Short mmCIF file of C-alpha atoms and ligand atoms in Angstrom, two decimals:
data_model
loop_
_atom_site.label_atom_id
_atom_site.label_comp_id
_atom_site.label_asym_id
_atom_site.label_seq_id
_atom_site.Cartn_x
_atom_site.Cartn_y
_atom_site.Cartn_z
CA MET A 1 -31.56 24.75 26.03
CA LYS A 2 -31.23 26.70 29.25
CA LEU A 3 -33.70 27.09 32.10
CA GLU A 4 -33.09 29.86 34.60
CA MET A 5 -34.73 29.87 37.99
CA LYS A 6 -34.38 31.26 41.49
CA ASP A 7 -32.35 29.01 43.72
CA GLN A 8 -34.67 28.84 46.64
CA PRO A 9 -34.32 25.91 49.03
CA GLY A 10 -35.67 22.75 47.46
CA GLN A 11 -36.22 24.26 44.03
CA LEU A 12 -33.29 22.58 42.34
CA VAL A 13 -34.29 19.10 43.45
CA ALA A 14 -37.88 19.83 42.46
CA ALA A 15 -36.70 20.93 39.03
CA LEU A 16 -34.46 17.97 38.29
CA LYS A 17 -37.08 15.25 38.69
CA PRO A 18 -39.49 16.43 35.97
CA ILE A 19 -36.58 16.80 33.56
CA SER A 20 -35.78 13.12 33.69
CA ALA A 21 -39.50 12.32 33.74
CA VAL A 22 -39.89 13.82 30.26
CA GLY A 23 -36.76 12.12 28.95
CA GLY A 24 -34.49 15.14 29.22
CA ASN A 25 -30.77 14.97 29.77
CA ILE A 26 -29.07 17.42 32.13
CA ILE A 27 -25.80 18.72 30.81
CA ALA A 28 -24.85 21.30 33.44
CA VAL A 29 -26.18 23.09 36.48
CA ILE A 30 -24.68 26.55 36.89
CA HIS A 31 -25.09 28.78 39.92
CA GLN A 32 -24.95 32.48 39.11
CA ARG A 33 -23.13 33.72 42.19
CA GLU A 34 -22.67 37.27 40.92
CA THR A 35 -26.39 37.90 41.13
CA SER A 36 -27.00 41.59 41.68
CA THR A 37 -30.24 41.65 43.62
CA ALA A 38 -29.90 41.78 47.36
CA THR A 39 -32.28 38.90 47.88
CA GLU A 40 -31.18 35.68 49.48
CA THR A 41 -31.90 33.71 46.36
CA LEU A 42 -29.28 32.86 43.79
CA ASP A 43 -29.97 32.35 40.15
CA VAL A 44 -29.46 28.88 38.85
CA GLN A 45 -29.20 27.80 35.23
CA ILE A 46 -29.85 24.31 34.04
CA VAL A 47 -28.48 23.38 30.65
CA LEU A 48 -30.30 20.41 29.26
CA GLU A 49 -31.14 18.43 26.21
CA LEU A 50 -34.79 17.69 25.57
CA PRO A 51 -36.50 15.42 23.08
CA GLU A 52 -38.40 17.33 20.43
CA GLY A 53 -41.79 18.68 21.59
CA ARG A 54 -41.46 17.96 25.31
CA LEU A 55 -40.95 21.53 26.49
CA PRO A 56 -44.62 22.42 27.24
CA ASN A 57 -44.94 19.18 29.15
CA LEU A 58 -41.82 19.96 31.20
CA LEU A 59 -42.96 23.51 32.02
CA GLU A 60 -46.28 22.12 33.17
CA LEU A 61 -44.58 19.68 35.52
CA LEU A 62 -42.23 22.35 36.83
CA ARG A 63 -45.11 24.69 37.58
CA ALA A 64 -46.84 21.88 39.43
CA GLN A 65 -43.72 21.47 41.57
CA GLY A 66 -43.77 25.17 42.37
CA VAL A 67 -40.60 25.90 40.46
CA SER A 68 -40.58 29.32 38.89
CA VAL A 69 -38.76 29.40 35.61
CA VAL A 70 -37.42 32.89 35.00
CA ARG A 71 -36.19 32.45 31.47
CA ILE A 72 -35.96 29.78 28.80
CA GLY A 73 -33.04 30.07 26.43
CA GLU A 74 -33.37 27.85 23.46
CA GLU A 75 -30.02 26.80 22.10
CA ARG A 76 -31.59 24.45 19.73
CA LEU A 77 -28.53 23.15 17.91
CA LEU A 78 -26.32 21.74 20.60
CA TYR A 79 -24.16 19.30 18.66
CA GLU A 80 -21.61 20.26 16.06
CA CYS A 81 -19.66 18.16 13.61
CA THR A 82 -17.25 19.28 10.92
CA LEU A 83 -16.50 17.10 7.91
CA ILE A 84 -14.57 17.50 4.68
CA MET A 85 -15.98 16.56 1.28
CA ILE A 86 -13.96 15.97 -1.88
CA GLY A 87 -15.31 15.48 -5.38
CA HIS A 88 -17.17 17.26 -8.11
CA LEU A 89 -19.16 19.22 -5.59
CA MET A 90 -20.56 21.88 -7.90
CA HIS A 91 -21.39 19.54 -10.77
CA THR A 92 -23.28 17.33 -8.34
CA ASP A 93 -25.38 20.22 -7.00
CA LEU A 94 -23.83 21.29 -3.72
CA SER A 95 -26.96 23.15 -2.66
CA ASP A 96 -28.96 19.94 -3.02
CA THR A 97 -26.40 18.17 -0.82
CA VAL A 98 -26.83 20.85 1.84
CA ASP A 99 -30.63 20.80 1.41
CA GLN A 100 -30.84 17.10 2.10
CA ILE A 101 -29.48 17.76 5.59
CA ASP A 102 -31.40 20.98 6.23
CA ARG A 103 -34.60 19.24 5.20
CA THR A 104 -34.42 17.01 8.28
CA GLY A 105 -35.45 20.03 10.37
CA SER A 106 -33.38 18.84 13.29
CA ALA A 107 -29.94 19.24 11.77
CA GLU A 108 -28.60 21.96 9.56
CA VAL A 109 -25.50 23.04 7.74
CA THR A 110 -24.24 26.14 9.52
CA GLU A 111 -20.96 26.65 7.70
CA LEU A 112 -19.46 25.72 4.38
CA SER A 113 -16.01 26.59 3.05
CA LEU A 114 -15.40 25.60 -0.52
CA VAL A 115 -12.06 25.64 -2.30
CA MET A 116 -12.40 25.77 -6.04
CA PRO A 117 -9.51 24.14 -7.85
CA ALA A 118 -8.60 24.24 -11.52
CA ILE A 119 -11.46 23.56 -13.93
CA ASP A 120 -12.58 19.92 -13.96
CA ALA A 121 -10.44 18.94 -10.99
CA PRO A 122 -12.29 17.76 -7.89
CA SER A 123 -13.04 20.45 -5.33
CA SER A 124 -12.80 20.25 -1.54
CA ALA A 125 -15.18 21.69 1.04
CA ARG A 126 -15.45 21.82 4.79
CA ILE A 127 -18.98 21.50 6.08
CA THR A 128 -20.21 22.12 9.60
CA ILE A 129 -23.45 20.52 10.71
CA ARG A 130 -25.28 21.37 13.92
CA SER A 131 -28.09 19.33 15.39
CA THR A 132 -30.39 19.18 18.37
CA THR A 133 -29.39 15.71 19.58
CA ARG A 134 -26.64 13.21 19.12
CA ALA A 135 -29.04 10.85 17.38
CA GLU A 136 -30.01 13.56 14.90
CA MET A 137 -26.33 14.19 14.19
CA LYS A 138 -25.80 10.51 13.48
CA ARG A 139 -28.78 10.62 11.15
CA ALA A 140 -27.48 13.71 9.37
CA ILE A 141 -24.10 12.04 8.83
CA ARG A 142 -25.84 8.93 7.53
CA ILE A 143 -27.71 11.10 5.04
CA LEU A 144 -24.48 12.78 3.98
CA ARG A 145 -22.81 9.39 3.51
CA ALA A 146 -25.67 8.20 1.32
CA VAL A 147 -25.62 11.38 -0.76
CA ALA A 148 -21.85 11.06 -1.10
CA GLU A 149 -22.14 7.51 -2.31
CA GLN A 150 -24.74 8.44 -4.85
CA LYS A 151 -22.81 11.50 -6.08
CA ASN A 152 -19.45 9.79 -5.88
CA LEU A 153 -18.02 12.16 -3.29
CA LEU A 154 -15.45 11.33 -0.62
CA ILE A 155 -16.48 12.21 2.92
CA ILE A 156 -13.84 12.60 5.59
CA GLU A 157 -15.34 12.29 9.04
CA PRO A 158 -13.75 13.39 12.29
CA LEU A 159 -12.04 10.76 14.42
CA GLU A 160 -14.28 11.47 17.38
CA ASP A 161 -18.05 11.89 17.40
CA ALA A 162 -19.69 15.27 17.79
CA MET B 1 17.15 -23.11 19.69
CA ARG B 2 17.08 -24.16 16.03
CA ILE B 3 15.02 -22.34 13.44
CA ALA B 4 14.22 -22.79 9.77
CA LEU B 5 13.89 -19.50 7.91
CA LEU B 6 11.57 -19.27 4.90
CA GLY B 7 12.11 -16.01 3.06
CA PHE B 8 15.39 -14.16 2.95
CA GLY B 9 14.34 -10.63 1.96
CA SER B 10 14.13 -7.54 4.09
CA VAL B 11 12.73 -9.28 7.19
CA GLY B 12 14.61 -12.56 6.78
CA GLN B 13 17.95 -10.81 6.40
CA GLY B 14 17.14 -8.54 9.35
CA ILE B 15 16.64 -11.64 11.48
CA ALA B 16 19.91 -13.13 10.23
CA ARG B 17 21.83 -9.93 11.00
CA ALA B 18 20.35 -9.74 14.50
CA ILE B 19 21.32 -13.38 15.16
CA LEU B 20 24.85 -12.63 13.97
CA ALA B 21 25.14 -9.40 15.94
CA LYS B 22 23.68 -10.59 19.22
CA ASP B 23 24.13 -13.56 21.45
CA LEU B 24 20.60 -14.89 21.05
CA ASP B 25 21.42 -18.59 21.17
CA ILE B 26 19.55 -19.21 17.92
CA ILE B 27 20.96 -21.31 15.09
CA VAL B 28 19.48 -21.52 11.60
CA THR B 29 19.33 -25.08 10.28
CA GLY B 30 17.18 -24.44 7.22
CA LEU B 31 16.93 -21.46 4.88
CA ALA B 32 15.00 -20.79 1.67
CA ASP B 33 14.13 -17.98 -0.71
CA SER B 34 11.99 -18.14 -3.85
CA ARG B 35 14.61 -19.93 -5.90
CA SER B 36 16.71 -22.01 -3.57
CA GLY B 37 17.18 -23.60 -0.18
CA THR B 38 19.76 -25.04 2.13
CA ILE B 39 19.66 -27.43 5.08
CA ASP B 40 22.45 -27.88 7.61
CA ALA B 41 21.82 -29.45 11.00
CA GLY B 42 25.07 -27.97 12.28
CA GLY B 43 24.00 -24.40 11.53
CA ILE B 44 24.03 -22.48 8.27
CA ASP B 45 26.76 -19.87 7.74
CA LEU B 46 24.53 -16.77 7.76
CA LEU B 47 27.31 -14.36 6.87
CA ALA B 48 28.01 -16.31 3.70
CA ALA B 49 24.29 -16.55 2.89
CA LEU B 50 23.90 -12.78 3.35
CA ALA B 51 26.88 -12.23 1.07
CA ARG B 52 25.41 -14.47 -1.63
CA LYS B 53 22.12 -12.56 -1.39
CA GLY B 54 23.97 -9.24 -1.47
CA ASP B 55 25.56 -10.26 -4.76
CA GLY B 56 22.12 -10.94 -6.20
CA GLY B 57 22.48 -14.70 -5.98
CA PRO B 58 20.26 -17.32 -4.35
CA CYS B 59 20.65 -18.04 -0.63
CA GLY B 60 21.15 -21.77 -1.18
CA ASN B 61 20.98 -24.55 -3.78
CA PRO B 62 18.43 -24.42 -6.57
CA GLY B 63 17.79 -28.12 -5.93
CA VAL B 64 16.37 -27.53 -2.45
CA SER B 65 12.83 -26.12 -2.28
CA PRO B 66 11.10 -24.28 0.58
CA ALA B 67 8.89 -27.37 1.00
CA ASP B 68 12.03 -29.50 1.44
CA VAL B 69 13.26 -27.16 4.16
CA VAL B 70 9.91 -27.33 5.97
CA ALA B 71 9.69 -31.12 5.70
CA LYS B 72 13.30 -32.23 6.14
CA ALA B 73 15.30 -29.73 8.19
CA GLU B 74 15.74 -30.31 11.92
CA TYR B 75 14.37 -27.26 13.70
CA ASP B 76 12.27 -26.22 16.68
CA VAL B 77 10.55 -23.24 15.08
CA LEU B 78 9.63 -22.44 11.50
CA VAL B 79 10.06 -18.72 10.82
CA GLU B 80 7.85 -17.85 7.87
CA VAL B 81 8.73 -14.43 6.37
CA THR B 82 7.75 -14.71 2.69
CA PRO B 83 5.51 -12.23 0.82
CA THR B 84 1.91 -11.71 1.91
CA ASN B 85 -0.86 -12.99 -0.35
CA VAL B 86 -4.22 -11.82 0.99
CA GLU B 87 -6.31 -13.90 -1.41
CA THR B 88 -4.97 -17.42 -0.93
CA ALA B 89 -2.20 -16.99 1.69
CA GLU B 90 -0.23 -19.57 -0.31
CA PRO B 91 2.36 -20.98 -0.43
CA ALA B 92 2.96 -19.82 3.15
CA LEU B 93 -0.25 -21.39 4.47
CA GLY B 94 0.74 -24.87 3.25
CA HIS B 95 4.21 -24.50 4.74
CA ILE B 96 2.84 -23.41 8.10
CA ARG B 97 0.38 -26.33 8.19
CA ALA B 98 3.15 -28.77 7.34
CA ALA B 99 5.42 -27.46 10.09
CA LEU B 100 2.64 -27.54 12.72
CA GLN B 101 1.85 -31.12 11.71
CA ARG B 102 5.51 -31.94 12.32
CA HIS B 103 5.03 -30.56 15.87
CA LYS B 104 7.11 -27.49 15.09
CA HIS B 105 6.30 -24.06 16.51
CA VAL B 106 5.69 -21.34 13.93
CA VAL B 107 6.53 -17.62 13.98
CA THR B 108 5.43 -15.52 11.02
CA SER B 109 5.42 -11.92 9.80
CA ASN B 110 3.14 -12.93 6.93
CA LYS B 111 -0.36 -11.45 7.25
CA GLY B 112 -2.03 -13.75 4.71
CA PRO B 113 -2.22 -17.02 6.67
CA ILE B 114 -3.14 -15.28 9.94
CA ALA B 115 -5.87 -13.12 8.40
CA LEU B 116 -7.35 -15.97 6.37
CA ALA B 117 -6.91 -19.09 8.45
CA TYR B 118 -6.16 -18.27 12.07
CA PRO B 119 -8.79 -20.46 13.76
CA GLU B 120 -7.71 -23.50 11.76
CA LEU B 121 -4.00 -22.87 12.36
CA ARG B 122 -4.50 -22.19 16.07
CA ASP B 123 -6.40 -25.46 16.47
CA LEU B 124 -3.76 -27.31 14.50
CA ALA B 125 -1.00 -25.84 16.69
CA GLU B 126 -2.91 -26.76 19.81
CA ALA B 127 -3.56 -30.30 18.61
CA ASN B 128 0.16 -30.70 18.01
CA GLY B 129 1.23 -29.11 21.27
CA VAL B 130 3.07 -26.18 19.69
CA LEU B 131 2.72 -22.41 19.47
CA LEU B 132 1.84 -20.11 16.57
CA LYS B 133 3.04 -16.51 17.00
CA TYR B 134 2.57 -13.56 14.64
CA GLU B 135 3.54 -10.34 16.42
CA ALA B 136 5.29 -8.93 13.31
CA THR B 137 2.12 -9.10 11.19
CA VAL B 138 0.67 -5.97 12.82
CA CYS B 139 2.58 -2.70 13.24
CA GLY B 140 6.11 -4.09 12.86
CA ALA B 141 8.14 -3.38 15.96
CA ILE B 142 5.22 -2.41 18.22
CA PRO B 143 4.47 -5.33 20.57
CA LEU B 144 0.74 -4.74 20.23
CA ILE B 145 -0.37 -8.36 20.09
CA HIS B 146 1.70 -9.34 23.10
CA ALA B 147 0.40 -6.31 25.02
CA MET B 148 -3.20 -7.19 24.25
CA GLN B 149 -2.90 -10.94 24.82
CA GLU B 150 -0.76 -10.81 27.94
CA GLY B 151 -0.62 -7.36 29.50
CA LEU B 152 -4.28 -6.54 28.92
CA ALA B 153 -5.63 -10.03 29.53
CA GLY B 154 -8.81 -9.61 31.56
CA ASN B 155 -9.68 -6.27 30.00
CA THR B 156 -12.60 -5.79 27.67
CA ILE B 157 -11.64 -3.73 24.63
CA SER B 158 -14.37 -1.29 23.62
CA ARG B 159 -12.50 0.33 20.76
CA LEU B 160 -9.16 0.12 19.02
CA TYR B 161 -8.03 2.65 16.43
CA GLY B 162 -4.92 4.05 14.91
CA VAL B 163 -2.44 4.47 12.11
CA PHE B 164 -1.61 1.03 10.75
CA ASN B 165 0.08 1.90 7.48
CA GLY B 166 3.38 3.78 7.36
CA THR B 167 3.24 4.40 3.61
CA CYS B 168 -0.06 6.29 3.85
CA ASN B 169 1.09 8.13 6.92
CA TYR B 170 4.21 9.29 5.12
CA ILE B 171 2.19 10.51 2.13
CA LEU B 172 -0.31 12.38 4.32
CA THR B 173 2.47 13.89 6.44
CA ARG B 174 4.16 15.24 3.31
CA MET B 175 0.91 16.52 1.77
CA ALA B 176 0.17 18.43 4.96
CA ALA B 177 3.68 19.76 5.52
CA GLU B 178 4.52 20.82 1.95
CA GLY B 179 1.18 21.19 0.24
CA LEU B 180 2.13 18.38 -2.16
CA THR B 181 -0.48 16.67 -4.28
CA TYR B 182 -1.16 12.99 -3.60
CA GLU B 183 0.78 12.05 -6.75
CA GLN B 184 3.81 14.12 -5.75
CA ALA B 185 3.90 12.70 -2.25
CA LEU B 186 3.51 9.15 -3.57
CA ALA B 187 6.40 9.67 -6.00
CA GLU B 188 8.54 10.86 -3.12
CA ALA B 189 7.55 7.84 -0.99
CA ARG B 190 8.53 5.55 -3.86
CA GLU B 191 11.92 7.19 -4.25
CA LEU B 192 12.61 6.65 -0.57
CA GLY B 193 11.52 3.01 -0.73
CA TYR B 194 8.45 3.62 1.45
CA ALA B 195 6.01 2.69 -1.30
CA GLU B 196 5.96 -0.25 -3.71
CA ALA B 197 5.93 0.18 -7.50
CA ASP B 198 2.27 -0.85 -7.25
CA PRO B 199 1.10 0.96 -4.11
CA THR B 200 -2.53 -0.25 -4.29
CA TYR B 201 -2.22 -2.57 -1.31
CA ASP B 202 -1.15 0.31 0.93
CA VAL B 203 -2.97 3.37 -0.41
CA GLU B 204 -6.36 1.68 -0.82
CA GLY B 205 -6.30 0.68 2.83
CA ILE B 206 -6.05 -3.08 2.15
CA ASP B 207 -2.93 -3.50 4.29
CA ALA B 208 -4.53 -1.64 7.21
CA GLY B 209 -7.74 -3.64 6.70
CA VAL B 210 -5.90 -6.96 6.87
CA LYS B 211 -4.27 -5.88 10.12
CA LEU B 212 -7.69 -5.04 11.56
CA VAL B 213 -8.94 -8.49 10.56
CA ILE B 214 -5.96 -10.08 12.32
CA LEU B 215 -6.59 -8.14 15.53
CA ALA B 216 -10.34 -8.75 15.37
CA ASN B 217 -10.06 -12.49 14.76
CA THR B 218 -7.12 -13.37 16.97
CA ILE B 219 -7.65 -11.09 19.96
CA LEU B 220 -11.13 -9.60 19.94
CA ASP B 221 -13.04 -12.82 19.39
CA MET B 222 -14.61 -11.66 16.15
CA HIS B 223 -15.01 -13.69 12.97
CA THR B 224 -14.26 -11.36 10.11
CA THR B 225 -12.77 -11.26 6.64
CA LEU B 226 -11.35 -8.43 4.60
CA ASP B 227 -14.79 -8.02 2.99
CA ASP B 228 -16.20 -6.99 6.37
CA VAL B 229 -13.90 -3.98 6.51
CA GLU B 230 -15.53 -0.73 5.36
CA ARG B 231 -12.62 0.63 3.42
CA THR B 232 -11.70 4.00 1.85
CA GLY B 233 -8.16 4.80 0.76
CA ILE B 234 -6.25 8.05 0.40
CA THR B 235 -5.90 8.31 -3.37
CA LEU B 236 -8.55 11.01 -3.79
CA LEU B 237 -7.26 13.34 -1.08
CA THR B 238 -6.41 16.86 -2.21
CA PRO B 239 -3.97 19.41 -0.78
CA ASP B 240 -7.04 21.67 -0.38
CA ALA B 241 -8.68 19.15 1.93
CA LEU B 242 -5.56 19.02 4.10
CA GLN B 243 -5.53 22.82 4.18
CA LEU B 244 -9.20 22.92 5.22
CA ALA B 245 -8.31 20.59 8.10
CA GLU B 246 -5.24 22.65 8.93
CA ASP B 247 -7.42 25.78 9.28
CA LEU B 248 -9.03 24.05 12.28
CA ASP B 249 -5.67 22.94 13.75
CA CYS B 250 -6.44 19.47 12.49
CA THR B 251 -4.96 17.17 9.91
CA ILE B 252 -6.05 14.06 7.99
CA ARG B 253 -4.80 10.55 8.75
CA LEU B 254 -5.75 7.11 7.45
CA ILE B 255 -7.31 5.54 10.53
CA GLY B 256 -8.14 1.88 11.06
CA GLU B 257 -10.83 1.38 13.67
CA ILE B 258 -12.47 -1.59 15.38
CA ILE B 259 -15.53 -1.26 17.62
CA PRO B 260 -16.10 -4.86 18.72
CA GLY B 261 -19.50 -4.24 20.34
CA ALA B 262 -20.93 -2.74 17.16
CA GLY B 263 -19.15 -5.14 14.81
CA VAL B 264 -17.45 -2.18 13.12
CA LEU B 265 -14.21 -2.58 11.20
CA ARG B 266 -13.29 0.41 9.11
CA VAL B 267 -10.35 2.04 7.40
CA SER B 268 -10.85 5.60 6.20
CA PRO B 269 -9.23 9.01 6.14
CA ARG B 270 -10.35 10.97 9.21
CA ILE B 271 -10.01 14.49 10.52
CA VAL B 272 -7.80 14.41 13.62
CA PRO B 273 -6.70 17.32 15.86
CA LYS B 274 -2.97 17.92 15.36
CA VAL B 275 -2.35 17.55 19.09
CA HIS B 276 -3.91 14.07 19.13
CA PRO B 277 -1.42 11.34 20.13
CA LEU B 278 -2.23 9.39 16.96
CA VAL B 279 -0.92 12.20 14.77
CA VAL B 280 2.55 10.75 14.25
CA GLU B 281 4.97 11.84 11.57
CA GLY B 282 6.48 9.99 8.64
CA THR B 283 6.24 6.21 8.48
CA LEU B 284 5.47 5.71 12.17
CA ASN B 285 2.51 3.66 13.33
CA ALA B 286 0.34 4.50 16.36
CA VAL B 287 -2.54 2.63 17.95
CA THR B 288 -4.89 3.55 20.78
CA VAL B 289 -6.61 0.77 22.71
CA GLU B 290 -9.59 1.59 24.93
CA ALA B 291 -9.68 -1.02 27.70
CA ASP B 292 -12.18 -1.12 30.56
CA LEU B 293 -9.71 -1.75 33.38
CA ALA B 294 -6.56 -0.18 31.98
CA GLY B 295 -8.16 2.88 30.39
CA ASP B 296 -6.73 4.28 27.16
CA LEU B 297 -3.29 3.19 26.01
CA THR B 298 -1.46 4.50 22.97
CA PHE B 299 1.42 2.63 21.34
CA ILE B 300 3.74 4.45 18.94
CA GLY B 301 6.62 2.95 17.00
CA LYS B 302 8.07 1.79 13.71
CA GLY B 303 5.59 -0.26 11.73
CA ALA B 304 8.08 -1.61 9.23
CA GLY B 305 11.75 -1.97 8.43
CA SER B 306 14.18 -4.84 8.31
CA THR B 307 15.58 -4.64 11.85
CA GLU B 308 12.36 -3.36 13.41
CA THR B 309 10.27 -6.22 12.03
CA ALA B 310 13.01 -8.68 12.98
CA SER B 311 12.65 -7.37 16.54
CA ALA B 312 9.05 -8.60 16.67
CA VAL B 313 9.97 -12.00 15.19
CA ILE B 314 12.82 -12.44 17.67
CA GLY B 315 10.55 -11.46 20.56
CA ASP B 316 8.21 -14.28 19.53
CA LEU B 317 11.11 -16.72 19.16
CA LEU B 318 12.49 -16.01 22.61
CA TYR B 319 9.00 -16.22 24.09
CA ILE B 320 8.71 -19.73 22.67
CA ARG B 321 12.23 -20.70 23.70
CA ASP B 322 11.74 -19.60 27.30
CA ARG B 323 8.52 -21.53 27.69
CA HIS B 324 8.56 -24.46 25.38
CA VAL B 325 11.81 -25.51 23.84
CA GLN B 326 13.63 -28.14 25.86
CA GLY B 327 17.37 -28.44 26.09
CA SER B 328 18.29 -25.09 24.62
N1 NAP C 1 9.35 -5.38 5.45
C1 NAP C 1 8.68 -5.03 6.53
O1 NAP C 1 8.99 -4.04 7.15
C2 NAP C 1 7.55 -5.89 7.04
C3 NAP C 1 6.88 -5.52 8.21
C4 NAP C 1 5.86 -6.35 8.71
C5 NAP C 1 5.52 -7.49 8.02
N2 NAP C 1 6.16 -7.81 6.86
C6 NAP C 1 5.80 -9.04 6.17
O2 NAP C 1 6.90 -9.93 6.22
C7 NAP C 1 6.96 -10.71 5.03
C8 NAP C 1 8.32 -10.54 4.39
O3 NAP C 1 8.50 -9.19 4.04
P1 NAP C 1 9.84 -8.68 3.37
O4 NAP C 1 9.77 -7.21 3.39
O5 NAP C 1 11.00 -9.36 3.96
O6 NAP C 1 9.64 -9.18 1.86
P2 NAP C 1 10.74 -9.27 0.75
O7 NAP C 1 11.87 -8.37 1.04
O8 NAP C 1 10.04 -9.20 -0.56
O9 NAP C 1 11.33 -10.77 0.90
C9 NAP C 1 10.54 -11.89 0.67
C10 NAP C 1 11.44 -13.12 0.69
O10 NAP C 1 10.63 -14.27 0.49
C11 NAP C 1 11.16 -15.04 -0.58
N3 NAP C 1 10.10 -15.77 -1.24
C12 NAP C 1 9.19 -15.34 -2.15
N4 NAP C 1 8.36 -16.33 -2.48
C13 NAP C 1 8.77 -17.41 -1.79
C14 NAP C 1 8.35 -18.76 -1.74
N5 NAP C 1 7.33 -19.18 -2.48
N6 NAP C 1 9.01 -19.60 -0.93
C15 NAP C 1 10.06 -19.19 -0.19
N7 NAP C 1 10.53 -17.94 -0.21
C16 NAP C 1 9.88 -17.07 -1.01
C17 NAP C 1 11.83 -14.05 -1.47
O11 NAP C 1 12.74 -14.74 -2.29
P3 NAP C 1 13.78 -13.99 -3.25
O12 NAP C 1 14.83 -13.43 -2.32
O13 NAP C 1 14.31 -15.12 -4.08
O14 NAP C 1 13.00 -12.98 -3.99
C18 NAP C 1 12.48 -13.14 -0.43
O15 NAP C 1 13.67 -13.70 0.04
C19 NAP C 1 5.81 -10.24 4.16
O16 NAP C 1 4.73 -11.11 4.32
C20 NAP C 1 5.49 -8.87 4.70
O17 NAP C 1 4.14 -8.53 4.51
C21 NAP C 1 7.18 -7.04 6.37
#
């Protein structure tokens, strides 16, 4: 997610502390130099990863530090992983396979390309999963592996993690 | 330096040809194949032995067995290059033990004994004051074991992964390039001599798995068996799957991976970006080692072949000669 704030002296430092206090992980700090207003303040964006449910807590702490958050952009699904599945995908209820991941609430299938071969031959699909955290992605892939085992599907994972 | 050569097939003959072609100061005093053997303290005529083999004959006399060569020939190093058996490692394992007990160094290209019995053999070699070397067992010509044992000594390896099987790599390369089915690509690999009549050992990832076990047990301080390797082969891959990868500028390769800290050994098809250094063509092998001091290193080279595998065996032999064999 993204926090936007005015870059007044001291604000950045004041903002960073509470983030780690609530278990957040800072991914990037971006200064918006092309800010249009003629004030002396610059906009600053902090891109961070936050454990589920900690946002109100963080905002509270930030307010207490006197940091004014201008905007909160929630890019909930930060991690992406694309896998390929081979097998009798339709006969084994592809929508159930997808559901099992979506049901986690913290990871979801955002893209699916299915190639249908000749009747009765195994089909191939590319599936993209997005998740809020790395741990959730690992969990989603574990679920997919288990489903694949049970439905006798082959899962091809990427060489590198999400 | 005097060697006894057990096995006179692709690798054994490659060694003989290299000895004939180059001034390596190696003489062969014992030689055996599955049906025959010969012992000659003055040096066996390799050209004649190659000719006999070329005519489909035995390399020596039917009355001399491989065990006779191991027990009776006068040699400094036993070179064991007979077929791999991943279940029992025999008869190679017995021959290697016997040679070590005779205080003879051993160099082998045979994965069975190293994957199954390395700690025992290493201790036996040490107790007898000799060396056991096995560079050719993993990735043919690539000096991976030497690099890890010597060049990267002092590094901690956090991950090692790569293409360990040339047959699978050839099949996947052809499926991606021509849209062939697995069966078509396998048939082509067979015609070119890249795949055995029974390709199970390669295409089910067993060969790659055994190589992981060797690296894990002999270099990474792990204690594993083939059963510890999570293993998926390439037999179910479809041209559609390769196309789906291609759409993302990726391809699919059979990757062997070891993560020592997590105890992970796995062989499975993986999606790899086409620009990745491990995406090598044809029968090549490629391995990336992640080392704490050295950073990432990638080795690429021929994983099999008569001369290429002989290169690894000869490297081991000269290593031993330069350090341990007196009066040669
Ligand atoms: N070829 C490669 O590129 C390569 C690469 C790396 C490692 N390796 C390993 O190197 C070893 C040799 O491979 P290769 O390709 O040379 O095999 P190969 O061409 O099949 O030759 C095997 C040789 O061993 C002989 N042999 C079989 N059983 C024997 C026994 N019980 N006692 C003595 N000799 C016996 C065979 O005798 P006959 O001639 O009478 O049949 C033949 O001469 C294998 O363990 C293989 O896994 C090979």
